[in-house]
Each structure stands twice: as structure tokens, then as C-alpha cells.
Amino acid sequence: MYKVATLNNISKKGTDRLPSGFEITSELPGADAVLVRSAKMHDLDLPESLLTIARAGAGVNNIPIDKCSEKGIVVFNTPGANANAVKELVLAGLLLSSRDIIGGVNYVQSDKENPDIAKAIEKEKKNFAGCEIAGKTLGVIGLGAIGVKVANAASKLGMKVLGCDPYISVKNAWELSRDVVPVKTNDEIFENCDYITVHVPLMDATKGLIGKDAIAKMKDGVVILNFARGGLVDTEAIKEALASGKVKKYVCDFPDAESVKLPNSIMIPHLGASTEEAEDNCAEMAVDEIVDYIENGNIRNSVNFPACDAGPVRSEGRIAILHKNIPNMITQFTAVLSESGVNIDSMLNKSRGDLAYSLFDIEAKSTEGMKDKLSKISGVLKVRIIK
């Protein structure tokens, strides 16, 4: 029986997908897998039994990726599962920033006891007037699952859309509307757009992507939307730009102690993926990833190990080896199997940076003896007998 620990409330539509042989537990010790959303895991002791962690969402800042890699723990996320929910909130952000809807609603509530409110509204509504987004130019930085949906939807709303992503996948490129204009650099977006939205992961290379230098290149009165990660926008730089009017509005889904004080900003309480549908989709994908990895050894959507899919197990035995990406590893693996008198039916080997993964389908039952010999090879992180 495999134990799956849940560190947050996980949608029942997801956990109901666990097949027989899997059980949910609230205890981390002894768990084979973890399902997590936002719970912080950096200070947790990860048990030796732990094979995999699946984040029901895209960001994995709450998971100690390096520690997991060293221990041979495969970390999954669920890219695209919440893309539509985030897309819809970005569109809401575009509208909230272009027309003072929030100010208007607050005004009505503040004057709701006025018996002549209908007349008062007609006099005051000019204070909340704005502009339409049709005909304006939107720049989308990052054309992943969310960015593509935002670009396509904005184009349908009559906006001219520029998109920049030097690493766009073939799948996302096919899905991108022909009306979206691809550009090669972020500077082209900074210089030409009325609205700019960022949809890239937070890492060393993207931290402070929207900073003083970037803002200086932008049009006066630009609107910046951040529904990806707070650290992508430099708080001090955006504070100065908002105060001066260089940036008209800043819409952010990641308020903190500093950003909530920013003038001319709209701070949303991290609602991007907070829909029933998105939580269901993320949970279902996370569970499927865990089950396929444990039962078949397949890796899809891992953030630390390479993708590797050998399909369901049809051979007499399958051995999965997580290891460092160094020379001569495959030769050593095949030597162990040869010494055990085992023929290899098929083999997959994939690498990702310093890490690699090998799957061997063999024409005999896998044994603990094979596992022990393979585990002793220098550079091996974890060996599993799948069947």
C-alpha cells in the first residue's frame, strides 16, 4: 500500500483518482508521495520512504528542490491546469486598471444611505471614467500555457498584442493566434505597449525583470500587470514610477507588506488559481503524475528530473534509476544486468542538467540483488524496482 500525504486540502476530484493500492494520510513520516499546494516544505524532514512530491499548481517556491534532487525525490508541478483561471483574472485586471470600477463601486457603497443617490451618481460618475482596452497595445512577456491564453483572449477583445518568449514550446507556438505579433526582445514590448503583463517563472534570471531600467524604456502612463510572481517586479522601482505617473496602474496578485502600500495600485489577494475548476484540474493532474511515476516509473512535468515516458510496464521487469549526469553510467548499469544474466528488452535514458534518469525493461523479474548492486554505483541517487 502506497501512502500519499496531503499537506493542504486537496480537491476530492483529484484524490478520488487514486487507484487501489494507494491511501491518503495526513502524516509525512513513512509517506511514499506528497500532494501539496502552498504549504512550506523547506524546514520539513523528508523521510527516506519519499519517492515524489506533486505540487497542485505551477510555482514550486515552497518546495526544497535541491534537497529533493540530492535524495532522488522527483518533484512534479501541474503546468497549464490553472491557466484558464489565471487568464480570466488577468482580463479582469486589464478592465479594472483601464476603468475605475473599484473606485466607482466604493463610491456607491459610501453614499448608499443617500435618498437622492441616483441623481448624485449622474454628477459623480465622471470622476470614475476611464478608457477602453480595444485598440490599445498589450505586451505579453512569456508565452507559456497562461501567456498564450492571455494573448489570444486580448486579441479577440480588439487589442493589438505583442508576445515575447525565446523559449516558446512547439505546442504553445501552434496554439498562439496568428493575430499576436511575435517580437524577439522584451525591450520591444517595453517601448511599444500601453499594457504589459508578465508570465514567466521567478528565478535568478527573471528576478526584478520589471525594474528601473525596464520602466525607463516604457511609454508614459503604461499599466503593468503581474499575475506570475511578486519578485518579478522591483518594488522600489515601481513605487517611484507610480508616484511620478510614469506607470499609471500596477495590478498585482501577490501583495506583501511593501506592495500593499503602493499608490495607484490594485492588489488582489492571490486569486489567480482560486477557482473550483482550477483546484480540481491541478489536483487531478498531480495525482495522475504521482500514480504514473510510482506504478510505471514515467516522469511528466517534473521540475528537477528529465521527462521520460516508457508507457505502461509490459515486460517481465522494469528498473528505474535516478542518477547524476556523468560519463560511463549506462555502461555500469548494463554491466550489472549482464552479470545477473538478464537481457534488456528496451532502455530509455534522459538527462537534464546535472541529473539523469534511466529506465530498463528487462526479460526477467527484477530482484533486490540487482537493486543493491545498482545502488552501490557512484553517482546513483535512487533505484526502484517497478516490477
mmCIF file of C-alpha atoms in Angstrom, residues 141-341:
data_model
loop_
_atom_site.group_PDB
_atom_site.id
_atom_site.type_symbol
_atom_site.label_atom_id
_atom_site.label_comp_id
_atom_site.label_asym_id
_atom_site.label_seq_id
_atom_site.Cartn_x
_atom_site.Cartn_y
_atom_site.Cartn_z
ATOM 1 C CA ILE A 141 6.195 38.545 -21.685
ATOM 2 C CA GLY A 142 6.265 34.751 -21.524
ATOM 3 C CA LEU A 143 4.152 32.612 -23.843
ATOM 4 C CA GLY A 144 3.624 29.534 -21.767
ATOM 5 C CA ALA A 145 0.236 27.965 -21.062
ATOM 6 C CA ILE A 146 -1.092 31.131 -19.392
ATOM 7 C CA GLY A 147 0.614 33.719 -21.576
ATOM 8 C CA VAL A 148 -0.740 32.188 -24.787
ATOM 9 C CA LYS A 149 -4.294 32.175 -23.441
ATOM 10 C CA VAL A 150 -3.981 35.807 -22.302
ATOM 11 C CA ALA A 151 -2.551 36.898 -25.667
ATOM 12 C CA ASN A 152 -5.252 35.120 -27.663
ATOM 13 C CA ALA A 153 -8.099 36.417 -25.477
ATOM 14 C CA ALA A 154 -6.842 40.018 -25.530
ATOM 15 C CA SER A 155 -6.568 39.865 -29.304
ATOM 16 C CA LYS A 156 -10.204 38.774 -29.537
ATOM 17 C CA LEU A 157 -11.151 41.772 -27.380
ATOM 18 C CA GLY A 158 -9.720 44.079 -30.026
ATOM 19 C CA MET A 159 -6.286 44.723 -28.575
ATOM 20 C CA LYS A 160 -3.085 44.697 -30.595
ATOM 21 C CA VAL A 161 -0.918 42.090 -28.878
ATOM 22 C CA LEU A 162 2.856 41.679 -28.902
ATOM 23 C CA GLY A 163 4.310 38.496 -27.432
ATOM 24 C CA CYS A 164 7.884 37.680 -26.444
ATOM 25 C CA ASP A 165 9.247 34.276 -25.479
ATOM 26 C CA PRO A 166 12.541 32.974 -26.905
ATOM 27 C CA TYR A 167 11.825 29.567 -25.373
ATOM 28 C CA ILE A 168 8.248 29.073 -26.552
ATOM 29 C CA SER A 169 7.372 25.401 -26.960
ATOM 30 C CA VAL A 170 6.190 23.960 -30.255
ATOM 31 C CA LYS A 171 2.801 23.197 -28.691
ATOM 32 C CA ASN A 172 2.301 26.762 -27.460
ATOM 33 C CA ALA A 173 3.534 28.206 -30.750
ATOM 34 C CA TRP A 174 0.849 26.233 -32.596
ATOM 35 C CA GLU A 175 -1.810 27.474 -30.159
ATOM 36 C CA LEU A 176 -0.829 31.149 -30.436
ATOM 37 C CA SER A 177 -3.228 33.214 -32.545
ATOM 38 C CA ARG A 178 -1.889 34.451 -35.867
ATOM 39 C CA ASP A 179 -3.057 37.921 -34.787
ATOM 40 C CA VAL A 180 -0.456 38.015 -32.000
ATOM 41 C CA VAL A 181 2.743 39.703 -33.185
ATOM 42 C CA PRO A 182 5.886 37.850 -32.017
ATOM 43 C CA VAL A 183 8.835 40.050 -31.027
ATOM 44 C CA LYS A 184 12.380 38.993 -30.248
ATOM 45 C CA THR A 185 13.151 41.109 -27.168
ATOM 46 C CA ASN A 186 11.410 42.411 -24.071
ATOM 47 C CA ASP A 187 12.640 45.894 -24.986
ATOM 48 C CA GLU A 188 10.264 45.889 -27.965
ATOM 49 C CA ILE A 189 7.420 45.316 -25.532
ATOM 50 C CA PHE A 190 8.681 47.914 -23.054
ATOM 51 C CA GLU A 191 8.898 50.567 -25.778
ATOM 52 C CA ASN A 192 5.620 49.969 -27.620
ATOM 53 C CA CYS A 193 2.913 48.767 -25.248
ATOM 54 C CA ASP A 194 0.158 50.509 -23.294
ATOM 55 C CA TYR A 195 -0.302 47.469 -21.051
ATOM 56 C CA ILE A 196 2.360 44.915 -20.091
ATOM 57 C CA THR A 197 1.710 41.557 -18.428
ATOM 58 C CA VAL A 198 4.407 39.125 -17.268
ATOM 59 C CA HIS A 199 4.024 35.327 -17.326
ATOM 60 C CA VAL A 200 7.457 33.867 -16.615
ATOM 61 C CA PRO A 201 8.763 31.809 -13.681
ATOM 62 C CA LEU A 202 10.629 33.528 -10.855
ATOM 63 C CA MET A 203 14.329 32.630 -10.944
ATOM 64 C CA ASP A 204 17.653 34.434 -10.691
ATOM 65 C CA ALA A 205 17.469 35.466 -14.359
ATOM 66 C CA THR A 206 13.962 36.964 -14.045
ATOM 67 C CA LYS A 207 14.040 38.461 -10.543
ATOM 68 C CA GLY A 208 13.346 42.197 -10.868
ATOM 69 C CA LEU A 209 12.614 41.795 -14.585
ATOM 70 C CA ILE A 210 10.430 44.892 -14.351
ATOM 71 C CA GLY A 211 12.926 47.255 -12.740
ATOM 72 C CA LYS A 212 14.164 50.825 -13.070
ATOM 73 C CA ASP A 213 15.870 50.323 -16.452
ATOM 74 C CA ALA A 214 12.914 48.483 -17.955
ATOM 75 C CA ILE A 215 10.411 51.072 -16.740
ATOM 76 C CA ALA A 216 12.513 53.908 -18.172
ATOM 77 C CA LYS A 217 12.021 52.385 -21.639
ATOM 78 C CA MET A 218 8.235 52.221 -21.298
ATOM 79 C CA LYS A 219 5.613 54.638 -22.567
ATOM 80 C CA ASP A 220 4.341 57.246 -20.105
ATOM 81 C CA GLY A 221 1.122 56.057 -18.451
ATOM 82 C CA VAL A 222 1.795 52.363 -19.012
ATOM 83 C CA VAL A 223 -0.144 49.774 -16.990
ATOM 84 C CA ILE A 224 1.788 46.808 -15.569
ATOM 85 C CA LEU A 225 0.083 43.559 -14.604
ATOM 86 C CA ASN A 226 1.760 40.838 -12.563
ATOM 87 C CA PHE A 227 -0.112 37.581 -12.101
ATOM 88 C CA ALA A 228 3.022 35.396 -12.153
ATOM 89 C CA ARG A 229 5.224 36.071 -9.084
ATOM 90 C CA GLY A 230 5.776 39.128 -6.893
ATOM 91 C CA GLY A 231 9.569 39.134 -7.251
ATOM 92 C CA LEU A 232 9.388 39.733 -10.996
ATOM 93 C CA VAL A 233 8.673 43.410 -10.327
ATOM 94 C CA ASP A 234 11.110 45.554 -8.332
ATOM 95 C CA THR A 235 9.025 47.185 -5.583
ATOM 96 C CA GLU A 236 11.139 50.327 -5.193
ATOM 97 C CA ALA A 237 11.270 50.919 -8.929
ATOM 98 C CA ILE A 238 7.528 50.519 -9.373
ATOM 99 C CA LYS A 239 6.889 52.738 -6.323
ATOM 100 C CA GLU A 240 8.830 55.616 -7.884
ATOM 101 C CA ALA A 241 7.177 55.082 -11.274
ATOM 102 C CA LEU A 242 3.674 55.078 -9.789
ATOM 103 C CA ALA A 243 4.353 58.216 -7.758
ATOM 104 C CA SER A 244 5.677 60.074 -10.819
ATOM 105 C CA GLY A 245 2.900 58.881 -13.117
ATOM 106 C CA LYS A 246 5.297 57.065 -15.442
ATOM 107 C CA VAL A 247 3.281 53.945 -14.590
ATOM 108 C CA LYS A 248 -0.447 54.654 -14.463
ATOM 109 C CA LYS A 249 -1.505 51.498 -12.616
ATOM 110 C CA TYR A 250 0.116 48.399 -11.167
ATOM 111 C CA VAL A 251 -2.088 45.331 -10.828
ATOM 112 C CA CYS A 252 -0.586 42.524 -8.751
ATOM 113 C CA ASP A 253 -1.862 39.202 -7.446
ATOM 114 C CA PHE A 254 0.939 38.909 -4.844
ATOM 115 C CA PRO A 255 0.585 41.641 -2.220
ATOM 116 C CA ASP A 256 3.096 41.818 0.615
ATOM 117 C CA ALA A 257 3.919 44.260 3.426
ATOM 118 C CA GLU A 258 5.572 46.679 0.994
ATOM 119 C CA SER A 259 3.478 46.376 -2.153
ATOM 120 C CA VAL A 260 0.145 46.913 -0.361
ATOM 121 C CA LYS A 261 1.282 50.491 0.338
ATOM 122 C CA LEU A 262 1.962 51.327 -3.312
ATOM 123 C CA PRO A 263 -0.023 54.260 -4.735
ATOM 124 C CA ASN A 264 -2.214 53.778 -7.809
ATOM 125 C CA SER A 265 -2.097 50.024 -7.457
ATOM 126 C CA ILE A 266 -4.681 47.254 -7.386
ATOM 127 C CA MET A 267 -3.644 44.459 -5.038
ATOM 128 C CA ILE A 268 -5.524 41.174 -5.423
ATOM 129 C CA PRO A 269 -5.172 38.505 -2.688
ATOM 130 C CA HIS A 270 -3.537 35.773 -4.831
ATOM 131 C CA LEU A 271 -6.763 34.732 -6.520
ATOM 132 C CA GLY A 272 -5.217 33.669 -9.839
ATOM 133 C CA ALA A 273 -5.818 29.947 -9.445
ATOM 134 C CA SER A 274 -8.507 30.222 -6.780
ATOM 135 C CA THR A 275 -11.399 28.740 -8.664
ATOM 136 C CA GLU A 276 -13.118 25.437 -8.052
ATOM 137 C CA GLU A 277 -12.289 24.327 -11.582
ATOM 138 C CA ALA A 278 -8.590 25.180 -11.311
ATOM 139 C CA GLU A 279 -8.200 23.394 -7.983
ATOM 140 C CA ASP A 280 -9.896 20.321 -9.432
ATOM 141 C CA ASN A 281 -7.725 20.375 -12.559
ATOM 142 C CA CYS A 282 -4.485 20.799 -10.604
ATOM 143 C CA ALA A 283 -5.338 18.034 -8.158
ATOM 144 C CA GLU A 284 -6.300 15.620 -10.924
ATOM 145 C CA MET A 285 -3.090 16.257 -12.864
ATOM 146 C CA ALA A 286 -0.928 15.982 -9.722
ATOM 147 C CA VAL A 287 -2.490 12.653 -8.752
ATOM 148 C CA ASP A 288 -2.078 11.262 -12.267
ATOM 149 C CA GLU A 289 1.611 12.249 -12.248
ATOM 150 C CA ILE A 290 2.217 10.530 -8.910
ATOM 151 C CA VAL A 291 0.422 7.341 -9.893
ATOM 152 C CA ASP A 292 2.156 7.040 -13.277
ATOM 153 C CA TYR A 293 5.549 7.585 -11.671
ATOM 154 C CA ILE A 294 5.042 5.099 -8.854
ATOM 155 C CA GLU A 295 3.347 2.413 -10.965
ATOM 156 C CA ASN A 296 5.308 2.787 -14.218
ATOM 157 C CA GLY A 297 8.316 4.960 -13.450
ATOM 158 C CA ASN A 298 7.262 7.559 -16.006
ATOM 159 C CA ILE A 299 8.118 11.237 -15.436
ATOM 160 C CA ARG A 300 5.924 14.007 -16.829
ATOM 161 C CA ASN A 301 6.113 17.678 -15.777
ATOM 162 C CA SER A 302 8.961 17.296 -13.307
ATOM 163 C CA VAL A 303 10.814 20.438 -12.266
ATOM 164 C CA ASN A 304 14.033 18.658 -11.302
ATOM 165 C CA PHE A 305 14.370 15.438 -13.335
ATOM 166 C CA PRO A 306 14.022 14.931 -17.111
ATOM 167 C CA ALA A 307 10.809 13.845 -18.791
ATOM 168 C CA CYS A 308 10.875 10.122 -19.535
ATOM 169 C CA ASP A 309 7.908 8.037 -20.664
ATOM 170 C CA ALA A 310 8.198 4.316 -21.420
ATOM 171 C CA GLY A 311 4.466 3.717 -21.246
ATOM 172 C CA PRO A 312 2.875 1.080 -19.012
ATOM 173 C CA VAL A 313 5.016 -1.852 -17.876
ATOM 174 C CA ARG A 314 4.614 -4.788 -20.281
ATOM 175 C CA SER A 315 7.948 -6.538 -19.763
ATOM 176 C CA GLU A 316 8.781 -9.074 -17.067
ATOM 177 C CA GLY A 317 10.628 -6.413 -15.105
ATOM 178 C CA ARG A 318 11.313 -2.674 -15.076
ATOM 179 C CA ILE A 319 14.071 -0.903 -13.144
ATOM 180 C CA ALA A 320 14.151 2.877 -12.657
ATOM 181 C CA ILE A 321 17.400 4.649 -11.785
ATOM 182 C CA LEU A 322 17.749 8.309 -10.804
ATOM 183 C CA HIS A 323 21.381 9.326 -11.108
ATOM 184 C CA LYS A 324 23.867 12.080 -11.802
ATOM 185 C CA ASN A 325 24.524 13.015 -15.407
ATOM 186 C CA ILE A 326 28.136 11.823 -15.602
ATOM 187 C CA PRO A 327 30.021 9.613 -18.103
ATOM 188 C CA ASN A 328 30.008 5.812 -18.049
ATOM 189 C CA MET A 329 26.813 5.393 -16.033
ATOM 190 C CA ILE A 330 24.900 3.405 -18.665
ATOM 191 C CA THR A 331 27.868 1.071 -19.199
ATOM 192 C CA GLN A 332 27.928 0.311 -15.480
ATOM 193 C CA PHE A 333 24.175 -0.279 -15.356
ATOM 194 C CA THR A 334 24.183 -2.670 -18.293
ATOM 195 C CA ALA A 335 27.191 -4.498 -16.835
ATOM 196 C CA VAL A 336 25.251 -5.226 -13.637
ATOM 197 C CA LEU A 337 22.283 -6.558 -15.604
ATOM 198 C CA SER A 338 24.580 -8.626 -17.820
ATOM 199 C CA GLU A 339 26.307 -10.137 -14.790
ATOM 200 C CA SER A 340 22.858 -11.091 -13.492
ATOM 201 C CA GLY A 341 22.170 -12.973 -16.740
#
